[in-house]
Amino acid sequence: MYEKQRTRYKGFNVLDEKKEWDQHTEEIVLKRLGPFAAPKFLLPEEKEMLKAIASHLIYDDRKEILEFVINHTDESLTSPVGEGERKPDAPPLKDLIRWGLKALDNAARGQFDCSFVELNAGQQFEMVAALQKAKAYLVPDWQQIPQKELFKKLASLIVSAYYAHPTIWSEIGYAGPAYPRGYVRLEFGLTDPWEAERNEE
Amino acid sequence: MKNNNDYVTHNHDHYKDHRQRDLANRKYKDGADICIVGAGAAGGVLAYELSKAGFSVVVIEAGPFWNPQTDFASDELAAQSLAWQDTRLSTGKDALTFGHNNSGRGVGGGTVHFTGVFLRFHESDFKTKTIDGVGEDWPIEYQDLAPYYDKIERDIAVSGPKEFPWGSFHGPYPYPERNPISANSQVFRKGCDRLGIKSVVAPLAILSAPFDGRPPCISRGFCNQGCMPNSKFSTLIHHIPKAIGYGAEVLSDCMVTRIELDDQGKAKGVTFNHDGKEHFQKAKLVIVSAFAVETPRLLLNSTCSKFPQGLANSSGLVGRYLLTHTGHDIYAKFDDEVRLYKGTPVMALSQDFYETDRSRGFARGYTMNAHGGRPVSLAKNLAVSAGIWGSDLYEIMRDYNFYARITIVGEVLPDYNNFVTLSEEKDEYGIPRALASFSYGDNDNKMIAHGVAKANEILEAADGKAAFVIPDSAHLMGGCRMGRDPAASVVDEFCRSHDISNLYICDASAFVTSGGGNPTETVMAIAARTAQHIINSR
């Protein structure tokens, strides 16, 4: 399923340069490699569901990266800080995610007669795609869960975390933190020596 | 304990690892001349000018007093904490997103994580009704602000071109333009050149040479994540420390919940919350500089028997005519790498489409910014705003380095039906959460379509292939518009509320129209003018 070519920058590892970063940034980035504490908000079954949803949204099922994505999501859900904005008809983030996952699971049971995590990848994908269009299998739960909002909040949390993972930075050829040294060669076609070099076949 | 030897951390009351929690010993406990609510673009300038003039000034800020060295990071996810994240309810046909793209939190406010693009309004921006029959005229003209634009640019050493082709100010800027410019800005200028569109290196509140003990920019590219070298101006590192040097006190992590009035209906101070405890700051004059959402929210929450509809609201217009900028991001793919992460995000721009041209089918116009960006915000916006995920998202992001971007900063016309008000839901301070409603009008949508098409033309002229567009908005203004008629505006031309003579409302909420460019310099120029007015009225 995820067999596509992952990188145009084979062998580039942004972490090779971590000694050049400021200490505060280095600490923050290295924490993303784990180990991670057990979730404080997410229940085990919610965690498994989120992992399945995340793998579809980010098109990746690598365990160590999904663990970070789940960890970031859990931290966001336990944080006392607000959620920026919310639609007046949507429940607060924690409830939206908890009730929303329940609703999606109930929809899976209604449509396929098994839980969401038991579905095959194709069926899961169809359900996530339906959620984005507010066309998930009809169950009473959706009356209090706006499907598009659920999709957007999940996408926001999961995709943000994924593209903050240093492995993904390396794969897309993003040179990452740049303090205190900065970039010198900014212009078209120029790179600093520590930047990723394209070497795709 | 972390190392706190950098000069920015001197003199303030509390920040990470060094917080003074004892508000009982604050400097102006028994009263100050002036209390400013909010330490952002406007509040910082007001604190500086007024304390320098000899007033005793207290600034009360909801968020922390950041230390760039230990609180900022070269990281997008971590930098989300610099934004105002408290939940706001958002609705309307084009419901606004709040947070990193428009709302700051902490000393410095939005200037901590803005791109540094520093533009003046044009003369026409102040009289769109007279000239174009749309929007509303301001009670001031360009010439009223011109000396303050000059002053602000000198005060912070704005870098920019020798010749600026548009508007009334044609340069030169105090500091030379940034050089070199990023590949993304080069691509933009190449496309513009081939189409005969004028472009320049952007005027920036980012140093091109040393100034005031601060180093020039190292092109790290993390302007939106908080500048760690202190090369980018913010009121956190410029105006606020200087204001403290002139005797001002900054109370950070303190949320102002109410403006209090005396028996005569004059402001007598503010109530604020720190660590769950309520405090009062007495002052002879109160200035609200808390942003286009929090300013109306505070005024509407400060009801009393004399003003049951909220303060300064006899017109019923507090929170009305909320403005944003259209901020669509247009991407094209190139055969070679552009690497959007390098350098100051915006290093080139064009205002060739700024003024009204009726042949385009809409009034007013926009600034085009060549706009770099980072993976997290791109991927998130693709998924959330453009609805692209899964393998489609993956394929775009794998080729992240091959995309160039232009962002449109387009003028949104004022509409009574775009507003901020109080919702039914309360936050942890017991204040009703803000409810914002926003929808683009017909003129706005026509402008977006034009800007998107024009941006694609430029990128294609530079040999790119049009790829995708991400709908976005940026900057918030309006909500307490200025005007001469107390029945049709909230404050006068000096940001003094029509209803309460010692209550000023001075920030982007006083904007009457949005203009077609990044608004920070205008916010600061208005604040400097208001400060001068208060000094003159002493």
XYZ file of C-alpha atoms in Angstrom:
739
model
C 0.000 0.000 0.000
C 2.760 2.474 0.842
C 5.342 1.225 -1.616
C 5.902 4.493 -3.495
C 9.279 6.104 -3.701
C 9.621 7.942 -0.414
C 12.474 10.296 -1.046
C 14.516 12.052 -3.649
C 17.291 12.527 -1.075
C 18.529 9.062 -0.135
C 20.991 9.050 2.745
C 20.150 12.573 3.963
C 19.533 12.683 7.700
C 18.714 16.056 9.187
C 19.726 14.729 12.625
C 23.340 14.450 11.474
C 23.418 18.231 11.939
C 21.859 18.407 15.378
C 25.072 19.580 17.005
C 24.665 22.789 15.008
C 21.254 23.505 16.505
C 20.486 25.548 19.590
C 19.937 23.419 22.661
C 16.275 24.250 23.084
C 15.381 23.215 19.533
C 17.475 20.076 19.778
C 15.650 18.979 22.936
C 12.275 19.560 21.321
C 13.098 17.653 18.141
C 14.802 14.678 19.820
C 11.749 14.088 22.011
C 9.878 13.214 18.829
C 11.914 10.046 18.480
C 10.466 8.576 21.661
C 10.175 6.788 23.966
C 6.672 8.035 24.655
C 4.707 7.882 27.865
C 1.392 6.077 27.831
C -1.441 8.304 26.551
C -3.113 10.411 29.210
C -6.351 11.023 27.349
C -6.704 8.406 24.638
C -8.066 4.994 25.576
C -6.320 1.947 24.055
C -9.107 1.368 21.522
C -9.121 5.060 20.573
C -5.382 4.942 20.060
C -5.668 2.003 17.677
C -8.422 3.716 15.734
C -6.449 6.951 15.497
C -3.413 5.066 14.239
C -5.504 3.511 11.507
C -7.020 6.864 10.527
C -3.628 8.548 10.656
C -2.029 6.011 8.334
C -4.636 6.894 5.689
C -4.320 10.645 6.150
C -0.523 10.669 5.949
C -0.098 7.642 3.670
C 2.386 6.002 5.993
C 2.189 3.131 8.467
C 5.635 3.190 10.053
C 5.165 2.311 13.691
C 7.654 4.725 15.261
C 6.225 7.658 13.330
C 2.632 6.764 14.125
C 3.610 6.524 17.790
C 4.810 10.129 17.695
C 1.697 11.261 15.849
C -0.496 9.638 18.495
C 1.647 11.074 21.270
C 1.310 14.593 19.848
C -2.451 14.139 19.453
C -2.752 12.924 23.035
C -0.723 15.874 24.331
C -2.911 18.293 22.377
C -5.992 16.686 23.889
C -4.680 16.965 27.444
C -3.359 20.499 27.058
C -5.242 23.227 28.904
C -4.569 25.582 25.979
C -7.493 26.267 23.675
C -8.084 25.047 20.157
C -7.843 28.360 18.273
C -11.306 28.291 16.827
C -14.301 26.046 16.776
C -17.599 26.040 14.876
C -20.429 27.046 17.209
C -22.234 23.755 16.482
C -19.176 21.574 17.188
C -18.387 20.181 20.645
C -15.062 21.133 22.275
C -12.044 19.319 20.806
C -11.819 16.580 23.431
C -15.476 15.671 23.069
C -15.350 16.014 19.292
C -12.530 13.485 19.070
C -13.857 11.079 21.703
C -17.475 11.108 20.518
C -16.363 11.352 16.905
C -14.255 8.199 17.075
C -17.161 6.440 18.761
C -19.493 7.623 16.008
C -17.117 6.424 13.317
C -16.835 3.060 15.027
C -20.617 2.797 15.283
C -20.873 3.719 11.602
C -18.412 0.925 10.773
C -20.470 -1.529 12.777
C -23.656 -0.357 11.070
C -22.209 -0.502 7.584
C -19.866 -3.512 7.807
C -20.892 -5.267 10.988
C -17.449 -4.991 12.582
C -15.372 -2.379 14.387
C -13.413 0.275 12.474
C -10.018 -1.260 13.245
C -11.228 -4.635 11.965
C -12.086 -3.219 8.539
C -9.699 -3.797 5.693
C -7.595 -0.858 4.515
C -9.872 -0.142 1.556
C -12.974 0.031 3.733
C -11.231 2.270 6.264
C -10.100 4.572 3.494
C -13.656 4.821 2.155
C -14.933 5.728 5.608
C -12.334 8.469 6.099
C -13.105 9.827 2.640
C -16.832 9.803 3.428
C -16.186 11.664 6.681
C -14.481 14.476 4.779
C -17.621 14.926 2.667
C -20.011 14.464 5.636
C -21.348 11.317 3.994
C -20.417 8.702 6.568
C -22.840 5.812 7.107
C -25.788 7.262 8.977
C -25.894 6.582 12.706
C -27.626 8.733 15.370
C -24.189 9.827 16.750
C -23.698 12.209 13.831
C -26.431 14.460 15.157
C -23.972 15.906 17.676
C -20.789 15.453 15.628
C -20.293 17.625 12.525
C -18.385 15.180 10.314
C -16.400 17.754 8.351
C -15.217 19.391 11.566
C -14.150 16.030 12.923
C -12.213 15.352 9.730
C -10.548 18.777 9.817
C -9.477 18.587 13.457
C -8.113 15.068 12.995
C -6.285 16.102 9.830
C -4.853 19.168 11.541
C -3.484 17.273 14.551
C -2.181 14.271 12.619
C -0.705 15.992 9.575
C 0.992 18.701 11.691
C 2.712 16.089 13.824
C 3.769 13.943 10.863
C 5.528 16.768 9.064
C 7.271 17.785 12.291
C 9.038 14.407 12.488
C 12.754 14.581 11.633
C 12.568 11.387 9.533
C 10.008 13.050 7.291
C 12.109 16.219 7.113
C 14.996 14.109 5.868
C 12.831 12.381 3.289
C 11.432 15.567 1.779
C 14.842 17.239 1.801
C 14.008 19.884 4.386
C 17.111 21.074 6.191
C 15.242 21.791 9.431
C 16.457 23.963 12.321
C 18.946 26.630 11.314
C 20.008 28.484 14.418
C 22.553 29.764 15.175
C 24.163 29.274 11.777
C 21.390 30.363 9.345
C 21.474 29.900 5.593
C 24.085 31.536 3.421
C 23.327 30.335 -0.110
C 19.724 31.337 -0.647
C 19.591 31.850 -4.356
C 18.126 29.627 -7.022
C 20.235 26.509 -7.579
C 22.509 27.122 -4.576
C 22.616 25.101 -1.372
C 24.614 25.232 1.814
C 26.851 22.187 2.369
C 24.581 20.689 5.023
C 21.429 20.774 2.891
C 19.949 17.692 1.252
C 21.353 16.747 -2.114
C 19.007 15.198 -4.651
C 20.205 11.758 -5.676
C 17.122 9.938 -6.938
C 17.730 7.319 -9.552
C 18.061 27.040 35.373
C 18.617 28.229 31.871
C 21.083 30.845 30.855
C 19.495 34.268 30.698
C 22.339 36.570 29.831
C 20.863 38.118 26.700
C 19.806 41.713 27.160
C 16.187 41.253 26.233
C 15.505 39.501 29.492
C 16.553 42.415 31.681
C 14.127 44.521 33.586
C 10.948 42.600 33.163
C 8.827 41.064 35.794
C 8.471 37.443 34.904
C 9.087 34.812 32.283
C 9.986 31.158 32.197
C 12.251 30.189 35.126
C 12.345 33.732 36.462
C 8.786 34.575 37.250
C 7.996 37.046 39.917
C 4.613 35.941 41.074
C 4.253 38.506 43.822
C 1.942 41.087 42.339
C 1.643 42.746 45.730
C 4.970 44.472 45.122
C 4.175 45.809 41.712
C 5.374 49.242 40.887
C 2.182 51.186 40.278
C -0.110 49.342 42.655
C -1.638 52.589 43.856
C -2.315 53.850 40.369
C -0.626 54.853 37.158
C -1.193 57.636 34.679
C -1.886 55.201 31.891
C -2.872 51.546 31.719
C -2.441 49.803 28.370
C -4.193 46.497 27.772
C -2.091 44.385 25.415
C 1.617 44.522 24.525
C 1.434 43.900 20.775
C 2.227 46.115 17.797
C 0.168 49.052 19.121
C 0.573 48.537 22.874
C 4.354 48.373 22.567
C 4.593 51.664 20.676
C 2.180 53.383 23.079
C 4.101 52.144 26.129
C 7.361 53.376 24.667
C 6.198 56.818 23.552
C 4.144 57.552 26.662
C 6.709 56.385 29.213
C 9.403 58.285 27.340
C 7.233 61.391 27.665
C 7.211 60.938 31.432
C 3.903 59.238 32.101
C 3.760 56.359 34.537
C 2.646 53.454 32.392
C 1.479 49.928 33.182
C 1.072 47.419 30.372
C -1.064 44.395 31.135
C -0.577 41.434 28.843
C -2.491 38.152 28.865
C 0.405 36.017 27.703
C 3.985 35.443 28.864
C 7.059 37.632 28.647
C 8.952 35.533 26.119
C 12.668 35.020 26.205
C 13.678 34.467 22.566
C 16.683 32.353 23.540
C 14.863 29.875 25.706
C 11.216 30.133 24.633
C 11.533 30.273 20.839
C 12.727 27.326 18.772
C 13.585 26.632 15.154
C 10.492 24.510 14.977
C 7.010 25.008 13.610
C 5.118 22.730 15.940
C 6.692 24.196 19.080
C 6.123 27.752 17.814
C 2.366 27.268 17.895
C 2.542 28.323 21.541
C 3.407 31.871 20.428
C -0.079 32.272 18.989
C -3.272 33.100 20.807
C -4.859 29.665 21.018
C -7.732 30.330 23.430
C -10.849 28.992 21.789
C -12.976 31.384 19.778
C -16.199 30.394 18.077
C -16.047 31.024 14.361
C -18.863 30.969 11.859
C -20.057 32.519 8.600
C -19.734 31.507 4.959
C -15.961 31.983 5.168
C -15.394 31.276 8.860
C -12.051 32.678 10.013
C -9.227 30.576 11.349
C -7.651 32.031 14.474
C -4.196 31.429 15.762
C -0.810 31.579 14.232
C -1.840 33.427 11.056
C -3.370 36.361 12.882
C -3.284 36.352 16.697
C -0.279 36.707 18.937
C -0.081 35.953 22.620
C 2.482 37.272 25.031
C 4.589 40.409 25.086
C 5.152 41.461 21.480
C 1.809 40.033 20.369
C 1.645 39.245 16.675
C 4.944 41.034 15.976
C 6.686 38.043 17.557
C 5.591 35.792 14.701
C 4.838 38.088 11.759
C 6.808 38.009 8.508
C 8.158 41.517 9.032
C 6.623 42.871 5.820
C 6.421 46.591 6.473
C 4.155 48.592 4.183
C 2.503 51.978 4.290
C -1.088 52.447 3.242
C -1.668 54.392 0.032
C -3.537 57.699 -0.050
C -6.517 56.011 -1.651
C -6.861 53.598 1.273
C -8.155 56.386 3.469
C -10.974 57.447 1.137
C -12.307 54.470 -0.748
C -15.854 55.793 -0.523
C -15.012 59.138 -2.099
C -12.755 57.677 -4.761
C -14.350 54.340 -5.548
C -17.807 54.460 -4.003
C -17.093 51.439 -1.813
C -16.224 50.976 1.850
C -15.942 54.078 4.029
C -13.641 57.081 4.346
C -11.302 57.354 7.314
C -11.338 60.554 9.397
C -7.620 60.866 8.629
C -5.623 61.049 5.445
C -2.292 59.624 4.409
C -0.583 62.933 5.265
C -1.750 62.647 8.881
C 0.149 59.400 9.260
C 3.130 60.186 7.021
C 5.343 61.665 9.784
C 4.609 58.661 11.995
C 5.387 56.207 9.215
C 8.713 58.054 8.818
C 9.385 57.915 12.532
C 8.548 54.231 12.980
C 10.685 53.241 9.990
C 13.650 55.155 11.422
C 13.049 53.935 14.977
C 13.415 50.300 13.994
C 15.682 50.644 10.933
C 13.398 49.219 8.271
C 15.303 47.720 5.349
C 13.966 48.311 1.870
C 14.606 49.447 -1.674
C 16.014 52.823 -2.672
C 13.050 53.298 -4.947
C 9.556 52.106 -3.988
C 7.304 52.524 -7.022
C 3.816 52.642 -5.493
C 1.815 54.879 -3.140
C 3.099 58.203 -1.823
C 6.394 57.163 -0.270
C 9.046 56.251 -2.776
C 11.973 55.596 -0.472
C 14.747 55.337 0.240
C 14.300 53.244 3.381
C 16.612 53.813 6.348
C 18.520 50.560 5.811
C 19.510 48.970 2.503
C 17.364 46.264 0.984
C 18.077 42.649 1.890
C 20.577 40.897 -0.313
C 20.660 38.193 -1.540
C 16.975 37.334 -1.897
C 15.659 33.787 -1.685
C 15.104 31.515 -4.697
C 11.337 31.838 -4.213
C 11.587 35.630 -4.401
C 13.888 35.367 -7.423
C 11.336 33.179 -9.186
C 8.644 35.749 -8.430
C 10.707 38.645 -9.750
C 11.645 36.713 -12.869
C 7.978 36.020 -13.637
C 7.065 39.659 -12.988
C 9.899 40.916 -15.224
C 8.793 38.718 -18.098
C 5.226 40.024 -17.830
C 6.177 43.667 -17.380
C 4.916 43.737 -13.790
C 6.973 45.901 -11.416
C 8.378 44.180 -8.331
C 10.753 45.186 -5.540
C 12.657 43.662 -2.662
C 10.165 43.863 0.199
C 10.464 46.589 2.835
C 11.037 44.607 6.012
C 11.214 45.225 9.740
C 14.230 42.924 9.571
C 17.763 44.217 9.782
C 20.045 44.243 6.753
C 22.932 45.566 8.872
C 23.613 45.858 12.617
C 21.375 48.238 14.549
C 20.865 49.062 18.213
C 22.980 46.145 19.431
C 21.144 43.680 17.230
C 22.708 41.683 14.376
C 21.577 41.544 10.751
C 19.396 38.685 9.568
C 21.025 35.281 9.024
C 18.309 34.143 6.584
C 17.290 31.358 8.893
C 13.725 31.649 7.649
C 11.898 31.147 10.943
C 10.358 34.651 11.161
C 6.915 33.165 11.802
C 8.319 31.009 14.588
C 9.877 33.888 16.535
C 13.251 35.358 15.631
C 15.997 33.921 17.832
C 18.873 36.179 16.689
C 16.681 39.294 17.362
C 17.257 40.512 13.796
C 13.554 40.874 13.213
C 11.858 43.729 14.981
C 9.169 42.949 17.514
C 7.790 45.127 20.274
C 9.007 42.341 22.601
C 12.647 43.156 21.892
C 12.398 46.804 20.862
C 9.667 49.031 22.280
C 8.840 47.133 25.461
C 12.396 46.893 26.878
C 12.889 50.586 26.057
C 9.586 51.458 27.702
C 10.684 49.554 30.807
C 13.867 51.606 30.709
C 11.687 54.732 30.887
C 9.860 53.380 33.918
C 6.978 51.446 32.433
C 5.893 48.261 34.146
C 4.788 45.186 32.231
C 2.491 42.733 33.948
C 2.537 39.604 31.832
C 0.434 36.447 32.269
C -2.320 38.776 33.400
C -5.691 38.606 31.676
C -7.733 41.782 31.812
C -11.338 40.819 32.361
C -13.115 44.179 32.814
C -12.641 47.885 32.398
C -14.063 49.619 35.458
C -15.808 53.008 35.467
C -16.291 55.551 38.237
C -19.561 57.249 39.189
C -19.062 59.897 36.536
C -18.808 57.275 33.827
C -15.057 57.721 33.372
C -12.631 54.822 33.209
C -10.880 54.298 36.537
C -8.850 51.185 35.810
C -9.032 47.536 34.911
C -9.632 44.272 36.702
C -7.283 41.495 35.751
C -6.644 37.888 36.621
C -3.230 36.469 37.466
C -2.842 32.817 38.446
C -6.527 32.629 39.286
C -6.521 35.691 41.556
C -8.246 38.949 40.770
C -6.341 42.241 40.901
C -7.129 45.845 40.097
C -4.972 48.365 38.285
C -6.000 51.956 38.848
C -5.199 54.455 36.084
C -6.151 57.951 34.932
C -6.396 56.792 31.346
C -7.035 53.354 29.862
C -5.950 52.296 26.373
C -7.210 49.026 24.933
C -4.745 47.568 22.428
C -5.795 43.956 22.554
C -6.439 42.976 18.920
C -9.486 42.994 16.655
C -11.078 40.125 18.562
C -10.083 40.695 22.185
C -10.653 44.462 22.139
C -14.375 44.277 21.271
C -14.701 41.281 23.561
C -13.323 43.220 26.528
C -15.489 46.269 25.778
C -18.620 44.152 25.409
C -17.833 42.263 28.611
C -17.425 45.499 30.607
C -21.110 46.261 30.866
C -22.354 48.388 33.744
C -25.554 50.180 34.660
C -24.574 53.262 32.680
C -23.479 51.247 29.621
C -25.545 48.049 29.537
C -24.538 47.380 25.903
C -20.838 47.430 26.738
C -18.358 50.301 26.795
C -17.889 52.758 23.920
C -20.830 51.128 22.231
C -23.523 53.808 22.019
C -23.322 53.403 18.251
C -23.899 49.661 18.556
C -20.841 49.200 16.354
C -18.372 47.620 18.767
C -17.332 44.396 17.072
C -18.920 45.338 13.728
C -17.165 45.783 10.373
C -14.606 43.115 11.162
C -11.995 43.040 8.406
C -9.458 40.506 7.240
C -7.295 40.219 4.149
C -7.867 37.688 1.446
C -4.766 35.570 1.772
C -4.903 32.858 -0.832
C -1.680 30.920 -1.378
C -0.882 30.009 -4.988
C 1.661 27.258 -5.662
C 3.419 26.206 -8.844
C 5.829 23.362 -9.384
C 9.256 23.812 -10.944
C 11.676 21.399 -12.565
C 14.411 22.517 -10.200
C 14.399 23.007 -6.448
C 13.170 26.309 -5.001
C 13.368 25.294 -1.322
C 10.686 27.424 0.263
C 12.205 27.056 3.722
C 15.214 29.273 3.070
C 15.486 32.940 3.886
C 13.019 35.499 5.188
C 9.592 34.308 3.954
C 8.712 37.461 2.000
C 11.660 39.092 0.213
C 9.899 40.414 -2.896
C 6.492 41.892 -3.628
C 4.440 43.820 -6.134
C 1.723 46.416 -5.687
C 0.943 46.778 -9.402
C -2.603 45.591 -8.688
C -3.164 47.691 -5.573
C -5.328 50.529 -6.873
C -8.797 50.263 -8.399
C -8.927 49.386 -12.069
C -12.571 49.088 -13.074
C -11.684 47.053 -16.145
C -10.943 44.193 -13.760
C -14.568 44.111 -12.618
C -14.018 44.928 -8.953
C -12.957 47.822 -6.735
C -9.669 48.151 -4.831
C -6.797 45.661 -5.053
C -4.046 43.668 -3.486
C -0.348 43.196 -2.762
C 1.371 40.102 -4.136
C 4.001 38.655 -1.836
C 6.512 36.011 -2.852
C 6.046 33.891 0.240
C 8.261 31.095 1.512
C 6.947 28.524 3.963
C 7.627 25.409 5.955
C 6.450 21.819 5.775
C 4.066 21.708 8.741
C 1.999 24.706 7.724
C 1.951 23.676 4.067
C 0.884 20.102 4.803
C -1.676 21.162 7.384
C -3.208 23.778 5.102
C -3.311 21.292 2.239
C -5.190 18.806 4.400
C -7.482 21.165 6.285
C -8.112 24.055 3.862
C -7.602 22.407 0.477
C -8.886 18.959 1.462
C -5.851 17.128 0.042
C -4.697 14.061 2.030
C -3.449 10.520 1.686
C -1.281 9.692 -1.298
C -2.084 13.043 -2.971
C -0.758 14.913 0.059
C 2.212 12.610 0.256
C 3.176 13.166 -3.371
C 2.992 16.939 -3.098
C 5.023 16.943 0.101
C 7.658 14.583 -1.290
C 8.284 17.308 -3.857
C 8.047 20.147 -1.303
C 11.379 21.535 -2.465
C 10.114 22.007 -6.028
C 7.263 24.395 -5.262
C 7.193 28.184 -5.337
C 4.454 30.257 -3.722
C 2.811 33.643 -4.067
C 0.411 34.964 -1.405
C -2.252 37.559 -2.148
C -2.907 40.168 0.533
C -6.150 41.621 -0.793
C -8.380 44.380 0.533
C -11.641 43.115 2.038
C -14.446 45.662 1.973
C -16.095 46.520 5.289
C -19.435 44.826 5.937
C -21.687 45.379 8.943
C -22.527 41.671 8.919
C -18.939 40.627 9.629
C -18.568 40.885 13.370
C -17.155 39.811 16.722
C -19.537 39.483 19.630
C -19.902 37.519 22.853
C -21.084 33.919 22.721
C -23.082 32.006 25.333
C -20.040 29.956 26.287
C -17.622 31.135 29.001
C -13.871 30.664 29.298
C -11.799 29.937 32.401
C -11.904 33.590 33.455
C -15.686 33.628 33.279
C -15.665 35.847 30.189
C -17.944 34.801 27.339
C -15.891 33.405 24.472
C -15.708 35.535 21.361
C -18.008 34.598 18.500
C -16.807 35.794 15.099
C -18.744 35.644 11.874
C -17.175 36.328 8.522
C -18.173 35.988 4.867
C -16.484 37.392 1.802
C -18.550 39.759 -0.313
C -18.965 39.695 -4.067
C -16.161 42.220 -4.617
C -13.826 40.211 -2.372
C -14.461 36.998 -4.296
C -13.857 38.685 -7.643
C -10.584 40.045 -6.314
C -9.504 36.604 -5.091
C -10.213 35.101 -8.532
C -8.200 37.862 -10.205
C -5.296 37.547 -7.785
C -5.133 33.763 -8.132
C -5.108 34.012 -11.937
C -2.457 36.726 -11.897
C -0.240 34.789 -9.485
C -0.445 31.727 -11.716
C 0.487 33.867 -14.737
C 3.579 35.096 -12.921
C 4.649 31.632 -11.787
C 4.096 30.193 -15.263
C 6.043 33.059 -16.822
C 8.900 31.986 -14.548
C 8.688 28.460 -16.035
C 6.573 26.905 -13.291
C 3.459 24.794 -13.711
C 0.342 25.913 -11.825
C -0.221 23.334 -9.078
C -2.765 24.156 -6.386
C -4.343 26.995 -4.427
C -4.903 27.011 -0.689
C -7.647 29.365 0.520
C -6.457 31.411 3.458
C -6.947 34.728 5.204
C -4.560 36.865 7.175
C -4.545 39.840 9.543
C -7.622 41.002 11.406
C -8.745 44.598 11.596
C -11.857 46.612 12.356
C -14.454 46.103 15.062
C -14.030 49.556 16.664
C -13.768 51.740 13.579
C -12.706 55.367 13.802
C -14.808 58.212 12.459
C -16.099 61.705 13.077
C -19.732 60.768 13.643
C -20.259 59.145 17.061
C -23.348 57.401 15.707
C -21.375 55.732 12.919
C -18.049 54.952 14.608
C -16.542 53.907 17.933
C -13.451 56.127 18.258
C -12.364 59.495 16.924
C -9.360 60.132 14.717
C -7.046 59.888 17.735
C -8.529 56.571 18.844
C -10.342 58.185 21.756
C -13.735 56.565 22.347
C -16.634 58.864 21.555
C -18.467 57.809 24.719
C -15.786 57.861 27.431
C -13.190 60.611 27.254
C -10.398 58.769 29.093
C -10.845 55.468 27.271
C -8.819 54.940 24.105
C -9.056 52.005 21.720
C -5.873 51.866 19.741
C -4.968 48.869 17.631
C -6.037 47.310 14.331
C -9.621 47.333 15.535
C -9.742 51.095 14.822
C -9.233 50.423 11.086
C -12.069 51.648 8.862
C -10.937 49.736 5.787
C -8.293 47.057 5.460
C -6.047 48.450 2.752
C -4.433 46.048 0.339
C -1.195 45.310 2.158
C 0.236 43.982 5.413
C -1.116 46.288 8.148
C 1.480 46.249 10.941
C 3.221 49.494 10.011
C -0.112 51.302 9.882
C -1.112 49.896 13.291
C 2.149 51.234 14.716
C 1.899 54.618 12.990
C -1.624 55.086 14.340
C -0.364 54.153 17.821
C 2.481 56.686 17.578
C -0.004 59.376 16.501
C -2.358 58.528 19.351
C 0.558 58.695 21.797
C 1.487 62.143 20.479
C -2.108 63.285 20.890
C -2.173 62.092 24.504
C 1.146 63.827 25.171
C -0.145 67.038 23.558
C -3.356 66.928 25.622
C -1.508 66.711 28.913
